[in-house]
Short mmCIF file of C-alpha atoms in Angstrom, two decimals:
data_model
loop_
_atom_site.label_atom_id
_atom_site.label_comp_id
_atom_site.label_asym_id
_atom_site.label_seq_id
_atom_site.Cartn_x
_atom_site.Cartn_y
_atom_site.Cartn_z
CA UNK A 1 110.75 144.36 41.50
CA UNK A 2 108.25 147.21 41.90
CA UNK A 3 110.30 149.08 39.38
CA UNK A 4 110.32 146.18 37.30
CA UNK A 5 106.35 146.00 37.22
CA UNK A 6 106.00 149.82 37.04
CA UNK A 7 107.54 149.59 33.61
CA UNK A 8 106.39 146.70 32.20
CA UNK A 9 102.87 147.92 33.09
CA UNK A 10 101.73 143.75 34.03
CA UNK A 11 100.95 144.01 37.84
CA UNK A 12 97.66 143.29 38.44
CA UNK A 13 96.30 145.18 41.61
CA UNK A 14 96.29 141.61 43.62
CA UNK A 15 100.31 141.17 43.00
CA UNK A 16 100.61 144.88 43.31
CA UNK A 17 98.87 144.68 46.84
CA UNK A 18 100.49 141.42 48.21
CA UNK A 19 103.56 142.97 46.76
CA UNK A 20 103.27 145.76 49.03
CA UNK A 21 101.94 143.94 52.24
CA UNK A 22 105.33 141.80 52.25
CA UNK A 23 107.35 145.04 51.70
CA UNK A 24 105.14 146.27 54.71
CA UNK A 25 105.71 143.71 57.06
CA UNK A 26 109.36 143.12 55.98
CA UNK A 27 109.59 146.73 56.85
CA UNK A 28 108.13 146.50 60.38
CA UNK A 29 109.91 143.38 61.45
CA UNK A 30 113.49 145.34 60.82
CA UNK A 31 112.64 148.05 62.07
CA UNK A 32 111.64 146.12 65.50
CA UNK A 33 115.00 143.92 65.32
CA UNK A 34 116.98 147.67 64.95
CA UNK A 35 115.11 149.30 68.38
CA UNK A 36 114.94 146.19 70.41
CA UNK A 37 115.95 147.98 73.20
CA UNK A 38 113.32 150.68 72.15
CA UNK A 39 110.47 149.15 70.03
CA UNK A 40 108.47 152.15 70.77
CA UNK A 41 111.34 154.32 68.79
CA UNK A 42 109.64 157.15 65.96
CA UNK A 43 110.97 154.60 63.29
CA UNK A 44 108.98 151.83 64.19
CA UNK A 45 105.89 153.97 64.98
CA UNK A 46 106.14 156.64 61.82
CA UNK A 47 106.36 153.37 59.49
CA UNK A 48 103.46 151.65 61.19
CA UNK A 49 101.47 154.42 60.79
CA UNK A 50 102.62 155.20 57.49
CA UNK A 51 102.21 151.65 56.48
CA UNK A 52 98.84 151.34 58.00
CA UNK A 53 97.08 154.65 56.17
CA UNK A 54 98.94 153.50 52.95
CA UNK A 55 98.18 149.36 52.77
CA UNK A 56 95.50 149.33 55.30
CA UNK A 57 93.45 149.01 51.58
CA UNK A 58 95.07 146.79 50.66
CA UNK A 59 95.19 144.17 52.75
CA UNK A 60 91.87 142.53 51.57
CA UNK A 61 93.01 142.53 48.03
CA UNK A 62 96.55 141.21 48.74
CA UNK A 63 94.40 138.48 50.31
CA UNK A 64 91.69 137.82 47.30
CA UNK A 65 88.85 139.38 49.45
CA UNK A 66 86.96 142.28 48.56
CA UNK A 67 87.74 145.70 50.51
CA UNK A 68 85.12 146.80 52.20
CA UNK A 69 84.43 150.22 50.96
CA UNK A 70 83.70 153.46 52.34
CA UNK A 71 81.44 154.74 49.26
CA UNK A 72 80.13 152.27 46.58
CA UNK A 73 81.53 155.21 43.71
CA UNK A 74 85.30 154.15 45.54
CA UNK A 75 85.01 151.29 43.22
CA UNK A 76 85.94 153.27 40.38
CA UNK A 77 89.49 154.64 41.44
CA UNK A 78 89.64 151.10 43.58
CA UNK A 79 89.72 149.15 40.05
CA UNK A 80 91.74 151.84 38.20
CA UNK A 81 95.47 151.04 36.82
CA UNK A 82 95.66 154.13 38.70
CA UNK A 83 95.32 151.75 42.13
CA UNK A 84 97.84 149.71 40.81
CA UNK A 85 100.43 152.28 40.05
CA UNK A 86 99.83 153.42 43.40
CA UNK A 87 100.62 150.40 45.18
CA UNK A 88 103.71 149.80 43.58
CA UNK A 89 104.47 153.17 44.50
CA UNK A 90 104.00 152.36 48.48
CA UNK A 91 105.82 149.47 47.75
CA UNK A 92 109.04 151.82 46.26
CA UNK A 93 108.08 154.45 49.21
CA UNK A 94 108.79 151.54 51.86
CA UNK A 95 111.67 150.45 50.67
CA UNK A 96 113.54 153.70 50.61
CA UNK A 97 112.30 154.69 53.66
CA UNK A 98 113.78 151.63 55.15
CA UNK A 99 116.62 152.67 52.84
CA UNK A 100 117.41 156.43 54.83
CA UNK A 101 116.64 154.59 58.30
CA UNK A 102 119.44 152.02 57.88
CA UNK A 103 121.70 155.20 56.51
CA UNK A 104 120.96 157.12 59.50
CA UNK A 105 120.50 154.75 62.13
CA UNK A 106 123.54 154.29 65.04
CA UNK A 107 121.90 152.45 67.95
CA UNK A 108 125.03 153.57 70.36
CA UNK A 109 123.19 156.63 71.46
CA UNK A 110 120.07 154.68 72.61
CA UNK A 111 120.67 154.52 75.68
CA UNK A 112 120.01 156.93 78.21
CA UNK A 113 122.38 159.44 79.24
CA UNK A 114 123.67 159.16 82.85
CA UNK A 115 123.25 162.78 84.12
CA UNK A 116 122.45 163.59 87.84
CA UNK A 117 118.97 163.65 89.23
CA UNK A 118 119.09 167.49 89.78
CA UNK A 119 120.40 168.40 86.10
CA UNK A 120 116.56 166.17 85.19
CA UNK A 121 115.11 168.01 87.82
CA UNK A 122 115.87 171.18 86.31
CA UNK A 123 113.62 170.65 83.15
CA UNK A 124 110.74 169.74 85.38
CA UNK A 125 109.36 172.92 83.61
CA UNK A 126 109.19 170.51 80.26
CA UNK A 127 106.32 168.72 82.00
CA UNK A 128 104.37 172.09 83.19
CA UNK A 129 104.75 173.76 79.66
CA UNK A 130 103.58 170.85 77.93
CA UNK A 131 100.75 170.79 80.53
CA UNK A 132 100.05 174.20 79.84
CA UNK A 133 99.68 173.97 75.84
CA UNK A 134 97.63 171.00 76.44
CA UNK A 135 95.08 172.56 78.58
CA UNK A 136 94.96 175.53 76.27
CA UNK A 137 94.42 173.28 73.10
CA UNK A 138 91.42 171.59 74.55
CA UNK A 139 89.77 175.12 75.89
CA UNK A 140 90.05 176.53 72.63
CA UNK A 141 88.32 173.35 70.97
CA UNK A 142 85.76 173.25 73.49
CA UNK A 143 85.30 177.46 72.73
CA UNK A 144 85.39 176.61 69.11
CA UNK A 145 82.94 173.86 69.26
CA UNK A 146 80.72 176.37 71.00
CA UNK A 147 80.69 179.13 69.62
CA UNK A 148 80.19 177.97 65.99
CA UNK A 149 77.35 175.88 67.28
CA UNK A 150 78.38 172.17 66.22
CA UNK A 151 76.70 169.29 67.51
CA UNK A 152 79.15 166.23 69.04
CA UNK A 153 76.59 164.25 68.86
CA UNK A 154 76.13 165.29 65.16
CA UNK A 155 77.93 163.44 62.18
CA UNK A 156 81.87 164.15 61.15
CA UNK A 157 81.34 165.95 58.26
CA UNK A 158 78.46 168.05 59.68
CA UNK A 159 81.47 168.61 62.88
CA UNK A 160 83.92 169.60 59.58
CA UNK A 161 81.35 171.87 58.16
CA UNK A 162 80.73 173.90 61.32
CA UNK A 163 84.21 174.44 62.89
CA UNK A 164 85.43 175.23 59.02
CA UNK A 165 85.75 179.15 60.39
CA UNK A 166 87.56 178.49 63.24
CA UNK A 167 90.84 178.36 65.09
CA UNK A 168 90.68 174.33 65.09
CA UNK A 169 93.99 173.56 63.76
CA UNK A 170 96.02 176.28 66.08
CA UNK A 171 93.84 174.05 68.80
CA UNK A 172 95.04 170.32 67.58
CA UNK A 173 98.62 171.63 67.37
CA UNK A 174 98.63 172.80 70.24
CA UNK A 175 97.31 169.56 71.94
CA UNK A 176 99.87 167.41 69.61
CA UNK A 177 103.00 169.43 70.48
CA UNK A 178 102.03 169.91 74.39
CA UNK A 179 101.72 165.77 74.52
CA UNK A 180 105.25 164.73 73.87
CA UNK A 181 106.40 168.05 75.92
CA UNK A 182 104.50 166.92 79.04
CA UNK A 183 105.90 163.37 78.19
CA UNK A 184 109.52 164.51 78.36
CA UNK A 185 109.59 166.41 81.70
CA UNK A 186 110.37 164.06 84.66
CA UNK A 187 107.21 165.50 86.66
CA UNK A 188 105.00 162.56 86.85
CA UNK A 189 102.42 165.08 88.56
CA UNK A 190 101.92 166.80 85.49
CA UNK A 191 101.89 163.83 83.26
CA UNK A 192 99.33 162.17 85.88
CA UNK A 193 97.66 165.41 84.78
CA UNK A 194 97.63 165.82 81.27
CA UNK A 195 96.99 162.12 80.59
CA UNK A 196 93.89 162.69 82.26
CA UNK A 197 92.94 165.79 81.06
CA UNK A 198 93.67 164.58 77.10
CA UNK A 199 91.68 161.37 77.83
CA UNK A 200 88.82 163.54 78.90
CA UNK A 201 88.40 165.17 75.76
CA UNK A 202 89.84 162.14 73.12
CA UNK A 203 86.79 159.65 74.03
CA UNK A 204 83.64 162.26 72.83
CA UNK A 205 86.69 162.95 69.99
CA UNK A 206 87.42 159.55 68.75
CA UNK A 207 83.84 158.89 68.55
CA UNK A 208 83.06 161.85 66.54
CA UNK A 209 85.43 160.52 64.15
CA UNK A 210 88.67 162.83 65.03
CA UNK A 211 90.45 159.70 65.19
CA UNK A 212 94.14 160.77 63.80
CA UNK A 213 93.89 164.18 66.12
CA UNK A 214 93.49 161.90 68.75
CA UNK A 215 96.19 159.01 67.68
CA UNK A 216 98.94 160.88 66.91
CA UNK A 217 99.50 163.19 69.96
CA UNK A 218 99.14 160.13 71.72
CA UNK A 219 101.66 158.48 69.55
CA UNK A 220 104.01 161.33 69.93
CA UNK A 221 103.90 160.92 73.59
CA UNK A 222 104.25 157.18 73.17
CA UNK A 223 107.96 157.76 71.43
CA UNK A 224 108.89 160.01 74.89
CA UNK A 225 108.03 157.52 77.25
CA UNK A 226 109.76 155.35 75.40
CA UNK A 227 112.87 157.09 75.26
CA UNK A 228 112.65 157.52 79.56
CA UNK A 229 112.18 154.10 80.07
CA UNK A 230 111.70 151.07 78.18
CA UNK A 231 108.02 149.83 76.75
CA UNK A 232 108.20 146.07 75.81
CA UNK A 233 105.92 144.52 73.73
CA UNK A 234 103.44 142.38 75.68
CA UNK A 235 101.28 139.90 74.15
CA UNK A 236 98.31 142.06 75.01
CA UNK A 237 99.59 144.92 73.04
CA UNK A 238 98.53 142.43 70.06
CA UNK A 239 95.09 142.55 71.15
CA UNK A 240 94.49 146.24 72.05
CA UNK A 241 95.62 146.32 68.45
CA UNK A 242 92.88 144.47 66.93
CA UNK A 243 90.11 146.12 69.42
CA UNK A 244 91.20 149.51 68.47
CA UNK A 245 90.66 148.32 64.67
CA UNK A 246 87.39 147.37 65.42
CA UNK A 247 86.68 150.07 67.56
CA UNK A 248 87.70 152.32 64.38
CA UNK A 249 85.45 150.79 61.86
CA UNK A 250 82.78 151.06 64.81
CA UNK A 251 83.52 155.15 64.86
CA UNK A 252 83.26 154.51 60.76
CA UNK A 253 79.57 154.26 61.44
CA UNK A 254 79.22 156.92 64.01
CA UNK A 255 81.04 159.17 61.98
CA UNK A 256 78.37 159.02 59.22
CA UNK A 257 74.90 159.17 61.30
CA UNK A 258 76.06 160.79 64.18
CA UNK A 259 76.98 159.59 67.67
CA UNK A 260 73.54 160.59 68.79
CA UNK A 261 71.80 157.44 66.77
CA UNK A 262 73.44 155.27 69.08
CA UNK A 263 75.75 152.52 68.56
CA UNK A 264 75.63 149.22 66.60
CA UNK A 265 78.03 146.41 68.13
CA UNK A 266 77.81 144.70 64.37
CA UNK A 267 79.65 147.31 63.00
CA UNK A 268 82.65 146.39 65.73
CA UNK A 269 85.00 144.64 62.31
CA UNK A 270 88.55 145.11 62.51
CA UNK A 271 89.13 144.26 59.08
CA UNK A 272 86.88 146.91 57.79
CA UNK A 273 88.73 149.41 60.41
CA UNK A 274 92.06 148.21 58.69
CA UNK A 275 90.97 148.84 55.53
CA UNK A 276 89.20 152.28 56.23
CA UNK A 277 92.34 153.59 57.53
CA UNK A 278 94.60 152.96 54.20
CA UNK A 279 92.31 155.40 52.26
CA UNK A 280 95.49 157.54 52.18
CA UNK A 281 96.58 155.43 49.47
CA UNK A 282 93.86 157.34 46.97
CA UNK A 283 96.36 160.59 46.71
CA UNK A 284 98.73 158.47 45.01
CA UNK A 285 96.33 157.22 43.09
CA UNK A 286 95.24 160.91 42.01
CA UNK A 287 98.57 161.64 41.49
CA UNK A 288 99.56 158.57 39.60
CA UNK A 289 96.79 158.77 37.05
CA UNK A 290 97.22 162.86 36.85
CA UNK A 291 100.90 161.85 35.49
CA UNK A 292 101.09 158.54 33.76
CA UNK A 293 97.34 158.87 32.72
CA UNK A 294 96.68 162.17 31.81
CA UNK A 295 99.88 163.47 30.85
CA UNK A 296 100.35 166.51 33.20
CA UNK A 297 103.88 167.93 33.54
CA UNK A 298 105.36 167.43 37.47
CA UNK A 299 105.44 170.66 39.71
CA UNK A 300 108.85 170.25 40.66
CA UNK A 301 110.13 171.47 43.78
CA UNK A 302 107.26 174.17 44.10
CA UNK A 303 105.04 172.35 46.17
CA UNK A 304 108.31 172.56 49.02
CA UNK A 305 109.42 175.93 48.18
CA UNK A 306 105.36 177.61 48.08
CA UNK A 307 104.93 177.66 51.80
CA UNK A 308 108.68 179.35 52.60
CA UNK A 309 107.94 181.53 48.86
CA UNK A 310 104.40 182.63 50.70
CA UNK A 311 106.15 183.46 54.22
CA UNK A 312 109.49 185.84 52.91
CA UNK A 313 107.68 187.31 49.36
CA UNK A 314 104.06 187.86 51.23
CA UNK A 315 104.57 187.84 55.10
CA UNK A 316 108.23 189.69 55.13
CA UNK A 317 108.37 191.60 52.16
CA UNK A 318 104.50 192.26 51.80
CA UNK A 319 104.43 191.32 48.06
CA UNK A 320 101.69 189.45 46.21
CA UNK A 321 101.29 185.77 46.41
CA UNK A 322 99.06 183.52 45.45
CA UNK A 323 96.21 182.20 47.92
CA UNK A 324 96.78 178.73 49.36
CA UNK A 325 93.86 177.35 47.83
CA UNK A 326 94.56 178.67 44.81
CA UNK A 327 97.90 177.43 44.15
CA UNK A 328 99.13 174.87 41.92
CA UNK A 329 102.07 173.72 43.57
CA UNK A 330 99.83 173.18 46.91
CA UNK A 331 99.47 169.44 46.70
CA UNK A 332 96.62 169.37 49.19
CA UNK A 333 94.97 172.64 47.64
CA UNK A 334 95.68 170.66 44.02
CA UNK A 335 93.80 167.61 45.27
CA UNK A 336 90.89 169.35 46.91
CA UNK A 337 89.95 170.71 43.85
CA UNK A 338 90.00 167.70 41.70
CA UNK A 339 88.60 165.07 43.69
CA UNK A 340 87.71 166.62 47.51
CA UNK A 341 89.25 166.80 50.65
CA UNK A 342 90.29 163.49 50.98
CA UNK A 343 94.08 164.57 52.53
CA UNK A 344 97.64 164.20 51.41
CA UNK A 345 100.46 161.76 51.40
CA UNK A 346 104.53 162.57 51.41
CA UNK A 347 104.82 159.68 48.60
CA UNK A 348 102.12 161.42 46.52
CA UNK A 349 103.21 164.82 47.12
CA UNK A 350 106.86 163.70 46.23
CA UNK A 351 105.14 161.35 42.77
CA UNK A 352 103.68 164.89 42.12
CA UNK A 353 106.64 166.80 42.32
CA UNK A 354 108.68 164.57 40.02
CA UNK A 355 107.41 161.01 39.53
CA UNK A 356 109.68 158.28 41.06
CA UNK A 357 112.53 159.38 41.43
CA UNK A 358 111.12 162.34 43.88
CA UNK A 359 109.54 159.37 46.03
CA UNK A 360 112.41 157.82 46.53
CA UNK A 361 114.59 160.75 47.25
CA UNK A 362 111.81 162.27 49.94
CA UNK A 363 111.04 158.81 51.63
CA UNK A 364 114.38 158.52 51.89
CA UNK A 365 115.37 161.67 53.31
CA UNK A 366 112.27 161.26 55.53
CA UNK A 367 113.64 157.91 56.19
CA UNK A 368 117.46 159.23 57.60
CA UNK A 369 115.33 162.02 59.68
CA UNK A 370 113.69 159.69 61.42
CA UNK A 371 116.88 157.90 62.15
CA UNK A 372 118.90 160.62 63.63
CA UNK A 373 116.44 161.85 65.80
CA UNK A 374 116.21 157.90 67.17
CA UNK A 375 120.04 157.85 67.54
CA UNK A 376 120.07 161.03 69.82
CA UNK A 377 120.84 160.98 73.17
CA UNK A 378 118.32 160.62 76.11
CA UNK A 379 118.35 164.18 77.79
CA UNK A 380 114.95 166.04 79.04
CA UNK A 381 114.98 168.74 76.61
CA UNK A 382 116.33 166.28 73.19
CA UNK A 383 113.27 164.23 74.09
CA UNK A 384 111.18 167.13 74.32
CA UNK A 385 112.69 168.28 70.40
CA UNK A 386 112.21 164.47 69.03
CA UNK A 387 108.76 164.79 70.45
CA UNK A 388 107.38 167.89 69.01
CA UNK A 389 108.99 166.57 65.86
CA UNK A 390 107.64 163.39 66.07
CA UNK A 391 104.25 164.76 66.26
CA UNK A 392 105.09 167.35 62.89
CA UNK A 393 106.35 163.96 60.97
CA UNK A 394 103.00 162.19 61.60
CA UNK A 395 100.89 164.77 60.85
CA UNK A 396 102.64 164.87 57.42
CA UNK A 397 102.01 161.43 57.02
CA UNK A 398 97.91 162.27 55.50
CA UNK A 399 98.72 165.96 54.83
CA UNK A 400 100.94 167.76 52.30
CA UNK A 401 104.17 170.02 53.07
CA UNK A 402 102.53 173.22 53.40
CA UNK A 403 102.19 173.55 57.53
CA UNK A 404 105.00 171.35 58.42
CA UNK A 405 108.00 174.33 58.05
CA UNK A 406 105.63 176.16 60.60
CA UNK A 407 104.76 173.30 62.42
CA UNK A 408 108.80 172.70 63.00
CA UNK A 409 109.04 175.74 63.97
CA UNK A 410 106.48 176.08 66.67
CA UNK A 411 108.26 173.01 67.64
CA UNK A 412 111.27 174.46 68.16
CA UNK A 413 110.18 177.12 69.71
CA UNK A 414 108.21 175.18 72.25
CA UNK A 415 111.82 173.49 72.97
CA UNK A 416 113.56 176.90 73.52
CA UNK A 417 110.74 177.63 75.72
CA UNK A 418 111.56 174.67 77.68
CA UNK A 419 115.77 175.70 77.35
CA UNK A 420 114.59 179.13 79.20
CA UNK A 421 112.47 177.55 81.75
CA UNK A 422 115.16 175.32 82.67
CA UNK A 423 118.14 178.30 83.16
CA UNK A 424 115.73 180.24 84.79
CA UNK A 425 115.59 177.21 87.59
CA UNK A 426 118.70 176.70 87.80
CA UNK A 427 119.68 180.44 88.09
CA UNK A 428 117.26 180.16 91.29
CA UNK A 429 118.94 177.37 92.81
CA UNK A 430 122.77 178.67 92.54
CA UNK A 431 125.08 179.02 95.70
CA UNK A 432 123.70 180.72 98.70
CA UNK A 433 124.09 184.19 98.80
CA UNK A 434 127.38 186.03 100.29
CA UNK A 435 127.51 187.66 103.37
CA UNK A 436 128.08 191.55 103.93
CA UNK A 437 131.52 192.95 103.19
CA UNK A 438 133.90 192.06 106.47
CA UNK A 439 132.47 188.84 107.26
CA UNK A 440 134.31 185.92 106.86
CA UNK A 441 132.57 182.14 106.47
CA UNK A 442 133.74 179.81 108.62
CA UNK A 443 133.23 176.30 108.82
CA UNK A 444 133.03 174.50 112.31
CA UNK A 445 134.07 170.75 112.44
CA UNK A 446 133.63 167.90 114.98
CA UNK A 447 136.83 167.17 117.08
#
């Protein structure tokens, strides 16, 4: 149907938005029926956070309300046919995501595998290592926040503006791949530890409006547990839900005066922190009208072959590339000079690289990922890989493709890491050693 209203051009932006809600929550539902034994699985937790940056907007609108907006100028791409296009574009993105998932999914594999205690033991070094890059991530965020001066108690984009020169993203990746890491060892020491420790630093965080470096290490770790032992959904899981909406258009505030003004229990709205949250719906809407409104020609697969292009022609072979920023098959760098930095989106990216066919073929393929790493086995070290991974796959989910082949691979090598660790133990904990040349072992039994 969303093809149907794509090329007639008749959706208006309320059918366009209730179309997408259904497709949404049609989405989520199967998703739960298909992990029942796991409802924490990365399928049901990539779609509701894709689903929530993507229709979060649209919610109001699918219900004949007005959104409430975070700049009054938003009403201009809000009203656009642009906005339109674009929700009929999630609504296409959902379903072939849904589409790979059911591909890839087999549920026989969801179950843990029986191996014995000491073979879990031995990958007690998962726990420590993720431990470890935690720890380090939040030192060099606190040394970063320092030594470039910025104020916590300032506002988000003065935060942005100040830790622009520094190591900040090394910092959050480190934090987001050492969460599902510490998650998958079976130390519960160290997870004690590192829950702790990340809790510490995600309140002053969340406040300062660094709500998705906060949400999706947390969500990556969230997939691990679940995969060790199984999370139910409990009624009050409903309304931690809704508070942490509110508590999200709350930060909205805070975000733009500054935690130091203090806090205003009005601005406590979960719809408003719903709606906030979809504004990763306006890529596709820069991409859309770029394309069907403006005529420009699609990039093709550039924008996925730029970052590996960059790495062998400029890194290995020392050639001349062009500058991140600079490049027009950068989706994010493309969008930052046209309209700000207002973030990326897989669907957009994919509508940029060749309209709708490319969105379907990416949220698809994204879609069958996502199911093979939820139909692998339960083993220490396979959690710790769907984990990290987990954690690369969100962070895609409001950025463009540039990081995530590095990304992956600091993943994997924080998994090797973990492999090593592991050998290295059990090496240590062989046989006991043999006794000098012309002894003999013997062995004395009861009579």
């Amino acid at each position: 149907m969303a093809f149907l209203l794509r090329d007639g051009g008749q959706a208006s932006s309320g059918t366009a938005a209730r179309l997408a809600l259904v497709a949404a929550v049609l989405a989520i539902v199967a998703l739960f029926r298909l992990n029942r034994r796991r409802p924490f699985s990365l399928g049901p937790v990539y779609a509701g956070l894709f689903l929530l940056f993507h229709v979060g907007l649209l919610v109001p609108i699918a219900l004949g309300a007005s959104p409430s907006l975070l700049n009054p100028l938003d009403t201009q791409w809000v009203m656009s046919d642009g906005f339109t296009s674009a929700s009929l574009l999630v609504t296409i993105a959902t379903s072939a995501l849904m589409l790979g998932y059911l591909i890839g999914f087999d549920p026989r594999h969801q179950e843990s595998r029986i191996e014995e205690t000491a073979a879990w033991l031995r990958f007690r070094s998962a726990g420590h290592i993720g431990l470890l890059l935690l720890s380090v991530g939040c030192l060099l965020w606190v040394y970063n926040v320092l030594a470039s001066g910025a104020a916590v108690s300032g506002s988000y984009v003065q935060f942005l503006d100040s830790t622009a020169a520094t190591s900040m993203p090394a910092a959050y990746v480190m934090m987001g791949l050492g969460m599902p890491t510490l998650s998958a060892g079976p130390s519960a020491s160290a997870r004690r530890a590192g829950l702790v420790i990340f809790a510490v630093w995600s309140v002053p965080a969340f406040m300062l409006g660094l709500r998705g470096e906060v949400i999706l290490p947390l969500a990556a770790y969230l997939v691990v547990a679940a995969r060790r032992r199984r999370i139910p959904l409990r009624p009050w899981m409903a309304f931690a839900f809704v508070g942490g909406l509110g508590l999200g258009a709350a930060v909205r505030v805070i975000r733009q005066v500054g935690f130091g003004n203090g806090f205003d229990p009005s601005s406590f709205r979960p719809f408003d922190g719903i709606t906030e949250l979809g504004y990763s719906i306006r890529p596709l809407v820069v991409s859309s009208d770029l394309h069907e409104r403006y005529l420009e020609p699609y990039v093709g697969v550039d924008t996925y072959l730029a970052p590996f292009r960059r790495f062998i022609v400029g890194r290995l072979l020392g050639g001349d590339v062009i500058a991140v920023a600079d490049d027009p098959a950068v989706f994010g760098a493309m969008i930052s000079r046209r309209v700000g930095p207002i973030g990326g989106s897989p669907a957009a990216e994919a509508f940029h690289a060749g309209g709708v066919i490319a969105v379907v073929v990416v949220m698809a393929i994204i879609g069958l990922l996502i199911a093979r790493l939820d139909s692998i086995e339960t083993t220490p070290l396979r959690n710790a890989l769907v984990g990290t991974l987990t954690f690369v796959l969100l962070l895609w989910v409001r950025n463009d493709f540039t990081p995530v082949p590095f990304e992956a691979g600091a993943a994997v090598g924080v998994v090797l890491l973990v492999r090593v660790a592991a050998n290295l133990r059990r090496g240590r904990r062989k046989a006991p050693p043999s006794l000098p040349p012309g002894l003999v072992r013997t062995t004395v039994g009861r009579r």
